[in-house]
Amino acid sequence: MSEIYFNKDAGKNAGAPKRPVRRNDEFEDISSRSENYIDDFEDISSYSSEEARYNDYRYEQDGGISMSKQSARNANVRKQNARNASKAVYTNYDYPDEQYSEPVEKPRKKKKKKKHRLLRLLTALFLSFVIFIGILFAVAVNMINKMNISEDAGDGRVNPYIDESALYYSDDVTNILLLGVDAREGETASRSDTMMLISIDRAHEKIKMTSFLRDSYVEIPGHGWNKLNASSTKGGVELVANTIEYNYKIKIDNYMLVDFVAFEELIDAIGGVTVEVTEKEANYLNRTWQQWSLTGTPLTFDSGEAVDLNGEEALMFCRIRELDSDFYRTERQRRVISSVKDKIMSNPLSVFSIAESVLPLIETDLSTGSTMSLGMGAVTSYLKYDMAQQGIPADGTWHSERKSCGDSLVFSIDENAEILKDFIYFDEYEGKEEETSVA
């Protein structure tokens, strides 16, 4: 922009240019210093009349600012304000003074702190969960290793007396043979007092207990016909499992051998059981407790619908034999086991303290991994399953007959094999309708 200067000494010819004089007003023109400065206004002072220029000159002499300079200053102020406004709304990194037609939204404030805080919390919870599971796993493995695990554990049972394809099997069912034995000090052979198949039926979400009657007249592979109980003394738990498979054609996955001491420890570890004791049963136990007691401590039994029994009392209750038949005996055993399940379910974490005292007294062919899987399943699901019971031979399918081995229960093995298969795998059994109506 060309600058116009006026001669101070002129009279009539005021305003005529004489020589350049440095400006002495209130601001310094720095437009030439800006690389991006665009002069978009025009100084029209050179077009003003002689009289207007003279008036401007006289006004400056009195200490004021000429109208032309004031106009230029106001134009610069408006221009700077426009620039500032455009920078707040528009962005142009190559030409900062050029305005765009489309506004760019101001960036929103990101809530990073809350997100990071939540992420740290979730990470801490996850790590705590992993550590907790790791500790539980280590404790569980340590306890499981205290069991008497068979050398063949994990290899899978193989019955040499029957082809595997002849045995009924389902991936949804796990069959574990629970054998309670009377292994007394000084005796080389154990008498099987309880033979029960525990079936975990995941398809129907039920725990099924099948009691095999001790006096059942069956064929013991390699030993001929005899009472089922004899298989325990002749070949231990392995021969018992083989005999059941051979006669009833169902697959037994594993076994657990529990003696009387372990049974008492289990009941005491959960704080006892609560079962119904009839007056007839109570009177019998009060008369004969000396025959069953392992400690010699005098015991007194009460009758009622909910009688509390400790470990020794529960064991004696399960072993009642001469009062009635084997059917009632096995029913009492199932009653106690059902109470054990209810007691553990009321406090699932108690399973660890129970395992600490009971597992060392158990013999099994379950591997450590299989035992862990069953334990986790029990805590998360199995304890919530309903329970069902069945006796084999089934009621009404047998008759008592004198054999060379003594009084035995004679029955159709094929018929009872079908009853057992329907009960375990297809959830079909007598009394199911009554259970459904009660529920």
Tab-separated table of C-alpha atoms in Angstrom:
chain	number	residue	atom	x	y	z
A	1	MET	CA	0.000	0.000	0.000
A	2	SER	CA	1.359	3.414	-0.948
A	3	GLU	CA	1.669	5.847	1.931
A	4	ILE	CA	0.694	9.531	1.505
A	5	TYR	CA	2.477	12.217	3.507
A	6	PHE	CA	1.731	15.965	3.586
A	7	ASN	CA	3.842	19.127	3.885
A	8	LYS	CA	3.360	20.739	7.298
A	9	ASP	CA	4.497	24.206	6.140
A	10	ALA	CA	2.238	24.549	3.187
A	11	GLY	CA	-0.487	27.138	3.189
A	12	LYS	CA	-2.879	27.116	0.364
A	13	ASN	CA	-1.089	24.243	-1.149
A	14	ALA	CA	-1.526	22.109	1.950
A	15	GLY	CA	-1.536	18.447	1.262
A	16	ALA	CA	0.904	18.608	-1.618
A	17	PRO	CA	3.520	15.918	-1.282
A	18	LYS	CA	6.949	17.281	-0.457
A	19	ARG	CA	9.204	14.586	0.994
A	20	PRO	CA	8.755	11.299	2.816
A	21	VAL	CA	8.428	11.586	6.536
A	22	ARG	CA	8.322	8.616	8.950
A	23	ARG	CA	4.853	8.036	10.370
A	24	ASN	CA	4.420	8.941	13.996
A	25	ASP	CA	1.006	7.564	14.913
A	26	GLU	CA	-0.101	5.087	17.616
A	27	PHE	CA	0.536	1.850	15.749
A	28	GLU	CA	3.216	0.370	13.585
A	29	ASP	CA	2.404	-1.066	10.224
A	30	ILE	CA	3.753	-4.640	10.280
A	31	SER	CA	1.900	-5.886	7.268
A	32	SER	CA	5.114	-6.214	5.336
A	33	ARG	CA	6.404	-8.664	7.938
A	34	SER	CA	3.592	-11.194	7.469
A	35	GLU	CA	4.089	-13.721	4.705
A	36	ASN	CA	0.407	-14.553	4.547
A	37	TYR	CA	-0.872	-11.047	4.838
A	38	ILE	CA	-3.424	-10.136	2.201
A	39	ASP	CA	-4.270	-6.490	1.862
A	40	ASP	CA	-7.903	-6.594	0.849
A	41	PHE	CA	-8.771	-2.978	1.532
A	42	GLU	CA	-7.795	0.132	-0.370
A	43	ASP	CA	-6.563	3.448	0.978
A	44	ILE	CA	-8.720	6.018	-0.756
A	45	SER	CA	-7.097	9.032	0.861
A	46	SER	CA	-5.425	9.929	-2.420
A	47	TYR	CA	-8.840	10.371	-3.987
A	48	SER	CA	-10.128	12.767	-1.351
A	49	SER	CA	-10.555	16.449	-2.132
A	50	GLU	CA	-7.982	19.103	-1.295
A	51	GLU	CA	-10.223	20.410	1.438
A	52	ALA	CA	-10.639	16.989	3.053
A	53	ARG	CA	-6.931	16.373	3.034
A	54	TYR	CA	-6.277	19.771	4.531
A	55	ASN	CA	-8.787	19.113	7.288
A	56	ASP	CA	-7.104	15.825	8.052
A	57	TYR	CA	-3.777	17.542	8.264
A	58	ARG	CA	-5.069	20.257	10.632
A	59	TYR	CA	-6.776	17.602	12.794
A	60	GLU	CA	-3.509	15.722	13.143
A	61	GLN	CA	-1.705	18.874	14.196
A	62	ASP	CA	-4.171	19.273	17.052
A	63	GLY	CA	-3.216	15.792	18.374
A	64	GLY	CA	-5.986	13.761	16.778
A	65	ILE	CA	-6.062	11.050	14.152
A	66	SER	CA	-7.142	11.798	10.648
A	67	MET	CA	-10.335	10.262	9.325
A	68	SER	CA	-8.501	8.286	6.653
A	69	LYS	CA	-6.138	6.746	9.211
A	70	GLN	CA	-8.996	5.976	11.568
A	71	SER	CA	-10.839	4.225	8.743
A	72	ALA	CA	-7.749	2.186	7.917
A	73	ARG	CA	-7.288	1.258	11.579
A	74	ASN	CA	-10.921	0.224	11.937
A	75	ALA	CA	-10.611	-1.863	8.792
A	76	ASN	CA	-7.557	-3.643	10.213
A	77	VAL	CA	-9.361	-4.347	13.496
A	78	ARG	CA	-12.364	-5.785	11.672
A	79	LYS	CA	-10.075	-7.866	9.525
A	80	GLN	CA	-8.183	-9.263	12.534
A	81	ASN	CA	-11.467	-10.124	14.262
A	82	ALA	CA	-12.602	-11.946	11.150
A	83	ARG	CA	-9.354	-13.879	11.095
A	84	ASN	CA	-9.714	-14.928	14.726
A	85	ALA	CA	-13.291	-16.049	14.160
A	86	SER	CA	-12.334	-18.067	11.101
A	87	LYS	CA	-9.562	-19.843	12.985
A	88	ALA	CA	-12.031	-20.982	15.660
A	89	VAL	CA	-14.387	-22.482	13.111
A	90	TYR	CA	-12.240	-23.362	10.094
A	91	THR	CA	-8.992	-25.169	9.609
A	92	ASN	CA	-6.572	-24.871	6.724
A	93	TYR	CA	-3.081	-26.019	7.436
A	94	ASP	CA	-1.678	-24.783	4.125
A	95	TYR	CA	-3.470	-21.416	4.035
A	96	PRO	CA	-4.390	-20.402	7.584
A	97	ASP	CA	-6.081	-17.166	6.518
A	98	GLU	CA	-8.316	-18.802	3.912
A	99	GLN	CA	-11.850	-19.756	5.027
A	100	TYR	CA	-13.563	-23.026	4.091
A	101	SER	CA	-17.202	-23.284	3.249
A	102	GLU	CA	-17.748	-26.340	5.526
A	103	PRO	CA	-17.237	-25.972	9.295
A	104	VAL	CA	-15.114	-28.467	11.206
A	105	GLU	CA	-16.565	-29.526	14.549
A	106	LYS	CA	-14.509	-28.873	17.612
A	107	PRO	CA	-13.021	-32.113	18.983
A	108	ARG	CA	-14.968	-33.555	21.886
A	109	LYS	CA	-13.287	-34.277	25.139
A	110	LYS	CA	-12.525	-37.995	25.446
A	111	LYS	CA	-13.425	-39.715	28.670
A	112	LYS	CA	-10.206	-41.662	28.853
A	113	LYS	CA	-9.914	-41.767	32.591
A	114	LYS	CA	-13.189	-43.642	33.167
A	115	LYS	CA	-12.459	-46.138	30.399
A	116	HIS	CA	-8.962	-46.777	31.661
A	117	ARG	CA	-10.240	-47.142	35.207
A	118	LEU	CA	-12.838	-49.711	34.133
A	119	LEU	CA	-10.226	-51.586	32.085
A	120	ARG	CA	-7.865	-51.754	35.042
A	121	LEU	CA	-10.680	-53.000	37.281
A	122	LEU	CA	-11.674	-55.758	34.854
A	123	THR	CA	-8.056	-56.795	34.429
A	124	ALA	CA	-7.586	-56.985	38.195
A	125	LEU	CA	-10.747	-59.071	38.589
A	126	PHE	CA	-9.673	-61.439	35.825
A	127	LEU	CA	-6.216	-61.924	37.313
A	128	SER	CA	-7.726	-62.496	40.762
A	129	PHE	CA	-10.070	-65.115	39.307
A	130	VAL	CA	-7.199	-66.892	37.545
A	131	ILE	CA	-5.128	-66.914	40.724
A	132	PHE	CA	-8.093	-68.192	42.757
A	133	ILE	CA	-8.768	-71.001	40.274
A	134	GLY	CA	-5.085	-71.849	40.231
A	135	ILE	CA	-5.002	-72.115	44.019
A	136	LEU	CA	-8.143	-74.257	44.063
A	137	PHE	CA	-6.692	-76.479	41.368
A	138	ALA	CA	-3.432	-76.899	43.258
A	139	VAL	CA	-5.257	-77.664	46.518
A	140	ALA	CA	-7.614	-80.082	44.766
A	141	VAL	CA	-4.781	-81.926	43.012
A	142	ASN	CA	-2.896	-82.168	46.286
A	143	MET	CA	-5.929	-83.697	48.014
A	144	ILE	CA	-6.747	-86.042	45.134
A	145	ASN	CA	-3.210	-87.346	45.137
A	146	LYS	CA	-3.820	-88.531	48.685
A	147	MET	CA	-6.285	-91.124	47.399
A	148	ASN	CA	-5.218	-94.666	46.769
A	149	ILE	CA	-5.296	-94.448	42.985
A	150	SER	CA	-5.016	-97.675	41.053
A	151	GLU	CA	-2.002	-98.194	38.820
A	152	ASP	CA	-4.388	-98.731	35.903
A	153	ALA	CA	-6.178	-95.424	36.490
A	154	GLY	CA	-6.880	-93.513	33.299
A	155	ASP	CA	-6.401	-96.519	31.034
A	156	GLY	CA	-10.089	-97.404	31.003
A	157	ARG	CA	-11.633	-100.539	32.410
A	158	VAL	CA	-11.505	-103.639	30.257
A	159	ASN	CA	-13.699	-106.614	31.106
A	160	PRO	CA	-12.015	-109.810	29.899
A	161	TYR	CA	-15.271	-111.803	30.208
A	162	ILE	CA	-17.467	-109.847	27.784
A	163	ASP	CA	-16.956	-107.931	24.553
A	164	GLU	CA	-17.081	-104.142	24.901
A	165	SER	CA	-19.666	-103.852	22.111
A	166	ALA	CA	-22.143	-105.920	24.151
A	167	LEU	CA	-22.242	-103.295	26.930
A	168	TYR	CA	-24.712	-100.405	26.777
A	169	TYR	CA	-23.054	-97.018	26.998
A	170	SER	CA	-23.854	-93.293	26.638
A	171	ASP	CA	-21.657	-90.192	26.595
A	172	ASP	CA	-24.294	-88.434	28.730
A	173	VAL	CA	-24.008	-90.927	31.584
A	174	THR	CA	-21.105	-91.686	33.908
A	175	ASN	CA	-21.419	-94.897	35.938
A	176	ILE	CA	-19.307	-95.225	39.079
A	177	LEU	CA	-19.509	-98.359	41.194
A	178	LEU	CA	-19.470	-97.523	44.898
A	179	LEU	CA	-18.394	-100.464	47.003
A	180	GLY	CA	-18.603	-100.351	50.783
A	181	VAL	CA	-16.527	-103.100	52.364
A	182	ASP	CA	-16.022	-104.454	55.845
A	183	ALA	CA	-12.224	-104.730	55.874
A	184	ARG	CA	-11.404	-105.571	59.455
A	185	GLU	CA	-7.918	-105.721	60.884
A	186	GLY	CA	-6.281	-109.118	60.480
A	187	GLU	CA	-8.526	-110.215	57.607
A	188	THR	CA	-7.105	-110.767	54.120
A	189	ALA	CA	-10.449	-110.707	52.294
A	190	SER	CA	-12.998	-107.906	52.365
A	191	ARG	CA	-16.712	-108.590	52.584
A	192	SER	CA	-18.816	-106.320	50.368
A	193	ASP	CA	-21.501	-104.763	52.534
A	194	THR	CA	-22.775	-102.212	49.996
A	195	MET	CA	-22.844	-102.469	46.196
A	196	MET	CA	-24.304	-99.351	44.638
A	197	LEU	CA	-23.999	-97.901	41.140
A	198	ILE	CA	-23.977	-94.083	41.092
A	199	SER	CA	-25.072	-92.881	37.643
A	200	ILE	CA	-24.613	-89.206	36.721
A	201	ASP	CA	-27.263	-88.700	34.046
A	202	ARG	CA	-26.505	-85.325	32.439
A	203	ALA	CA	-29.190	-85.804	29.770
A	204	HIS	CA	-31.992	-85.876	32.365
A	205	GLU	CA	-30.062	-83.982	35.082
A	206	LYS	CA	-30.406	-86.701	37.687
A	207	ILE	CA	-28.207	-88.640	40.063
A	208	LYS	CA	-29.410	-92.243	39.983
A	209	MET	CA	-28.598	-94.775	42.676
A	210	THR	CA	-28.936	-98.465	41.882
A	211	SER	CA	-28.554	-100.897	44.770
A	212	PHE	CA	-27.543	-104.442	43.849
A	213	LEU	CA	-28.842	-106.868	46.441
A	214	ARG	CA	-26.127	-108.929	48.103
A	215	ASP	CA	-27.991	-112.231	47.834
A	216	SER	CA	-28.718	-111.932	44.100
A	217	TYR	CA	-28.044	-115.288	42.441
A	218	VAL	CA	-25.823	-114.467	39.455
A	219	GLU	CA	-23.021	-115.957	37.420
A	220	ILE	CA	-19.618	-114.847	38.595
A	221	PRO	CA	-17.276	-115.040	35.562
A	222	GLY	CA	-14.685	-117.757	36.115
A	223	HIS	CA	-16.292	-118.896	39.368
A	224	GLY	CA	-19.748	-120.166	38.434
A	225	TRP	CA	-23.113	-119.266	39.990
A	226	ASN	CA	-23.134	-117.740	43.420
A	227	LYS	CA	-24.398	-114.842	45.454
A	228	LEU	CA	-23.259	-111.468	44.088
A	229	ASN	CA	-21.609	-110.723	47.410
A	230	ALA	CA	-19.191	-113.606	46.857
A	231	SER	CA	-17.545	-111.794	43.931
A	232	SER	CA	-15.969	-109.360	46.384
A	233	THR	CA	-14.248	-112.048	48.436
A	234	LYS	CA	-13.165	-113.989	45.343
A	235	GLY	CA	-11.768	-111.114	43.266
A	236	GLY	CA	-12.233	-107.756	44.964
A	237	VAL	CA	-13.823	-104.681	43.452
A	238	GLU	CA	-12.615	-105.507	39.928
A	239	LEU	CA	-14.465	-108.838	39.892
A	240	VAL	CA	-17.598	-107.186	41.328
A	241	ALA	CA	-17.583	-104.672	38.448
A	242	ASN	CA	-16.935	-107.425	35.895
A	243	THR	CA	-19.778	-109.539	37.324
A	244	ILE	CA	-22.293	-106.688	37.131
A	245	GLU	CA	-21.285	-105.884	33.549
A	246	TYR	CA	-21.353	-109.544	32.562
A	247	ASN	CA	-24.876	-110.136	33.893
A	248	TYR	CA	-26.625	-106.773	33.279
A	249	LYS	CA	-24.857	-105.610	30.093
A	250	ILE	CA	-24.211	-102.003	31.153
A	251	LYS	CA	-20.856	-100.199	31.083
A	252	ILE	CA	-19.208	-99.291	34.408
A	253	ASP	CA	-16.726	-96.431	33.912
A	254	ASN	CA	-14.958	-96.405	37.269
A	255	TYR	CA	-15.139	-97.628	40.829
A	256	MET	CA	-14.605	-96.238	44.319
A	257	LEU	CA	-13.888	-98.520	47.236
A	258	VAL	CA	-14.850	-97.159	50.665
A	259	ASP	CA	-14.391	-98.956	53.967
A	260	PHE	CA	-16.363	-98.382	57.152
A	261	VAL	CA	-13.823	-95.966	58.606
A	262	ALA	CA	-14.071	-93.714	55.540
A	263	PHE	CA	-17.855	-93.815	55.731
A	264	GLU	CA	-17.843	-92.646	59.351
A	265	GLU	CA	-15.286	-89.935	58.556
A	266	LEU	CA	-17.467	-88.654	55.733
A	267	ILE	CA	-20.598	-88.409	57.874
A	268	ASP	CA	-18.757	-86.718	60.730
A	269	ALA	CA	-17.017	-84.296	58.338
A	270	ILE	CA	-20.357	-82.889	57.152
A	271	GLY	CA	-21.747	-82.680	60.673
A	272	GLY	CA	-23.890	-85.812	60.568
A	273	VAL	CA	-27.021	-86.682	58.577
A	274	THR	CA	-30.735	-86.322	59.201
A	275	VAL	CA	-32.918	-89.284	58.229
A	276	GLU	CA	-36.225	-90.902	59.130
A	277	VAL	CA	-35.902	-93.705	61.687
A	278	THR	CA	-38.931	-95.870	62.372
A	279	GLU	CA	-39.744	-97.068	65.860
A	280	LYS	CA	-39.059	-100.622	64.753
A	281	GLU	CA	-35.595	-99.667	63.500
A	282	ALA	CA	-34.779	-97.663	66.641
A	283	ASN	CA	-35.761	-100.530	68.950
A	284	TYR	CA	-33.692	-102.999	66.927
A	285	LEU	CA	-30.586	-100.788	67.078
A	286	ASN	CA	-30.976	-100.200	70.816
A	287	ARG	CA	-31.024	-103.967	71.338
A	288	THR	CA	-28.156	-104.909	69.030
A	289	TRP	CA	-25.815	-101.911	68.941
A	290	GLN	CA	-23.002	-104.000	70.496
A	291	GLN	CA	-22.871	-106.146	67.332
A	292	TRP	CA	-22.328	-103.150	65.038
A	293	SER	CA	-20.318	-100.697	67.077
A	294	LEU	CA	-16.656	-100.338	66.141
A	295	THR	CA	-15.825	-98.318	69.281
A	296	GLY	CA	-17.815	-100.106	71.977
A	297	THR	CA	-19.400	-96.842	73.099
A	298	PRO	CA	-23.052	-97.345	74.227
A	299	LEU	CA	-25.525	-95.759	71.831
A	300	THR	CA	-29.178	-94.808	72.100
A	301	PHE	CA	-31.394	-94.332	69.040
A	302	ASP	CA	-34.576	-92.283	68.832
A	303	SER	CA	-37.341	-92.702	66.259
A	304	GLY	CA	-38.841	-89.915	64.160
A	305	GLU	CA	-39.085	-88.368	60.711
A	306	ALA	CA	-35.900	-86.315	61.180
A	307	VAL	CA	-33.362	-87.988	63.439
A	308	ASP	CA	-29.778	-86.717	63.570
A	309	LEU	CA	-27.117	-89.423	63.286
A	310	ASN	CA	-23.353	-89.139	63.583
A	311	GLY	CA	-20.898	-91.251	61.595
A	312	GLU	CA	-20.999	-94.358	63.777
A	313	GLU	CA	-24.792	-94.228	64.194
A	314	ALA	CA	-25.347	-93.747	60.459
A	315	LEU	CA	-23.110	-96.737	59.709
A	316	MET	CA	-25.061	-98.948	62.104
A	317	PHE	CA	-28.329	-97.721	60.593
A	318	CYS	CA	-27.135	-98.663	57.092
A	319	ARG	CA	-26.033	-102.125	58.216
A	320	ILE	CA	-29.324	-103.281	59.753
A	321	ARG	CA	-29.722	-106.763	58.290
A	322	GLU	CA	-31.941	-109.194	60.203
A	323	LEU	CA	-34.773	-106.787	61.003
A	324	ASP	CA	-36.379	-107.083	57.577
A	325	SER	CA	-35.235	-107.816	54.041
A	326	ASP	CA	-32.318	-106.713	51.882
A	327	PHE	CA	-34.697	-104.380	50.046
A	328	TYR	CA	-35.295	-102.292	53.184
A	329	ARG	CA	-31.609	-102.425	53.960
A	330	THR	CA	-30.551	-100.950	50.636
A	331	GLU	CA	-33.365	-98.386	50.895
A	332	ARG	CA	-31.888	-97.195	54.220
A	333	GLN	CA	-28.490	-96.875	52.580
A	334	ARG	CA	-29.919	-94.733	49.800
A	335	ARG	CA	-31.720	-92.615	52.412
A	336	VAL	CA	-28.408	-91.827	54.114
A	337	ILE	CA	-26.617	-91.047	50.847
A	338	SER	CA	-29.455	-88.713	49.841
A	339	SER	CA	-29.034	-86.864	53.144
A	340	VAL	CA	-25.273	-86.587	52.533
A	341	LYS	CA	-25.970	-84.980	49.159
A	342	ASP	CA	-28.405	-82.471	50.703
A	343	LYS	CA	-25.913	-81.590	53.438
A	344	ILE	CA	-23.087	-80.928	50.981
A	345	MET	CA	-25.392	-78.954	48.690
A	346	SER	CA	-26.237	-76.583	51.554
A	347	ASN	CA	-22.524	-75.700	51.765
A	348	PRO	CA	-20.672	-76.648	48.545
A	349	LEU	CA	-17.329	-75.271	49.748
A	350	SER	CA	-17.345	-77.809	52.573
A	351	VAL	CA	-16.399	-80.414	49.977
A	352	PHE	CA	-12.757	-79.352	50.380
A	353	SER	CA	-12.649	-80.010	54.126
A	354	ILE	CA	-14.516	-83.280	53.572
A	355	ALA	CA	-12.101	-84.356	50.873
A	356	GLU	CA	-9.123	-83.596	53.119
A	357	SER	CA	-10.213	-86.191	55.673
A	358	VAL	CA	-11.995	-88.740	53.462
A	359	LEU	CA	-9.996	-89.018	50.236
A	360	PRO	CA	-6.976	-90.748	51.810
A	361	LEU	CA	-9.357	-93.561	52.841
A	362	ILE	CA	-10.718	-94.138	49.323
A	363	GLU	CA	-9.385	-96.476	46.672
A	364	THR	CA	-10.310	-95.732	43.067
A	365	ASP	CA	-9.314	-96.178	39.442
A	366	LEU	CA	-10.302	-92.586	38.629
A	367	SER	CA	-7.403	-90.538	37.280
A	368	THR	CA	-6.544	-87.168	38.807
A	369	GLY	CA	-8.037	-85.381	35.796
A	370	SER	CA	-11.266	-87.388	35.932
A	371	THR	CA	-11.613	-86.777	39.664
A	372	MET	CA	-11.069	-83.041	39.140
A	373	SER	CA	-13.704	-83.004	36.410
A	374	LEU	CA	-16.214	-84.819	38.610
A	375	GLY	CA	-15.462	-82.485	41.514
A	376	MET	CA	-15.993	-79.353	39.442
A	377	GLY	CA	-19.152	-80.835	37.973
A	378	ALA	CA	-20.458	-81.631	41.450
A	379	VAL	CA	-19.908	-78.066	42.691
A	380	THR	CA	-21.380	-76.386	39.596
A	381	SER	CA	-24.139	-78.806	38.543
A	382	TYR	CA	-24.448	-82.313	39.935
A	383	LEU	CA	-25.397	-81.313	43.476
A	384	LYS	CA	-28.414	-79.522	41.999
A	385	TYR	CA	-29.651	-82.633	40.192
A	386	ASP	CA	-32.654	-84.588	41.423
A	387	MET	CA	-32.084	-88.084	42.782
A	388	ALA	CA	-33.756	-91.338	41.762
A	389	GLN	CA	-33.466	-94.836	43.263
A	390	GLN	CA	-33.773	-98.372	41.973
A	391	GLY	CA	-33.129	-101.814	43.408
A	392	ILE	CA	-31.899	-104.773	41.321
A	393	PRO	CA	-33.495	-107.248	41.127
A	394	ALA	CA	-36.560	-105.028	40.968
A	395	ASP	CA	-39.416	-105.551	43.373
A	396	GLY	CA	-41.821	-108.226	42.147
A	397	THR	CA	-39.325	-109.884	39.802
A	398	TRP	CA	-37.672	-112.350	42.193
A	399	HIS	CA	-38.341	-115.192	44.591
A	400	SER	CA	-36.313	-116.712	47.405
A	401	GLU	CA	-34.784	-120.112	46.776
A	402	ARG	CA	-32.356	-122.350	48.623
A	403	LYS	CA	-29.110	-122.854	46.685
A	404	SER	CA	-25.793	-124.502	47.499
A	405	CYS	CA	-24.523	-121.082	48.595
A	406	GLY	CA	-27.522	-120.555	50.891
A	407	ASP	CA	-30.827	-118.702	50.602
A	408	SER	CA	-30.654	-116.673	47.419
A	409	LEU	CA	-32.768	-114.280	45.344
A	410	VAL	CA	-33.584	-115.968	42.052
A	411	PHE	CA	-34.866	-113.826	39.167
A	412	SER	CA	-34.764	-113.286	35.418
A	413	ILE	CA	-31.452	-111.618	34.701
A	414	ASP	CA	-32.475	-110.521	31.178
A	415	GLU	CA	-35.652	-108.861	32.482
A	416	ASN	CA	-33.763	-106.972	35.162
A	417	ALA	CA	-31.061	-106.004	32.680
A	418	GLU	CA	-33.764	-104.190	30.665
A	419	ILE	CA	-35.166	-102.554	33.802
A	420	LEU	CA	-31.688	-101.312	34.725
A	421	LYS	CA	-30.977	-99.964	31.231
A	422	ASP	CA	-34.300	-98.112	31.084
A	423	PHE	CA	-33.696	-96.594	34.504
A	424	ILE	CA	-30.136	-95.380	33.892
A	425	TYR	CA	-30.228	-94.297	30.251
A	426	PHE	CA	-33.875	-93.586	29.387
A	427	ASP	CA	-35.138	-92.308	32.748
A	428	GLU	CA	-37.963	-94.841	32.783
A	429	TYR	CA	-38.719	-96.515	36.081
A	430	GLU	CA	-41.533	-97.397	38.436
A	431	GLY	CA	-42.532	-94.590	40.744
A	432	LYS	CA	-41.422	-91.774	38.418
A	433	GLU	CA	-44.998	-90.508	38.046
A	434	GLU	CA	-45.315	-90.115	41.815
A	435	GLU	CA	-42.048	-88.155	41.948
A	436	THR	CA	-43.276	-85.799	39.204
A	437	SER	CA	-46.628	-85.193	40.934
A	438	VAL	CA	-44.927	-84.429	44.262
A	439	ALA	CA	-42.497	-81.993	42.596
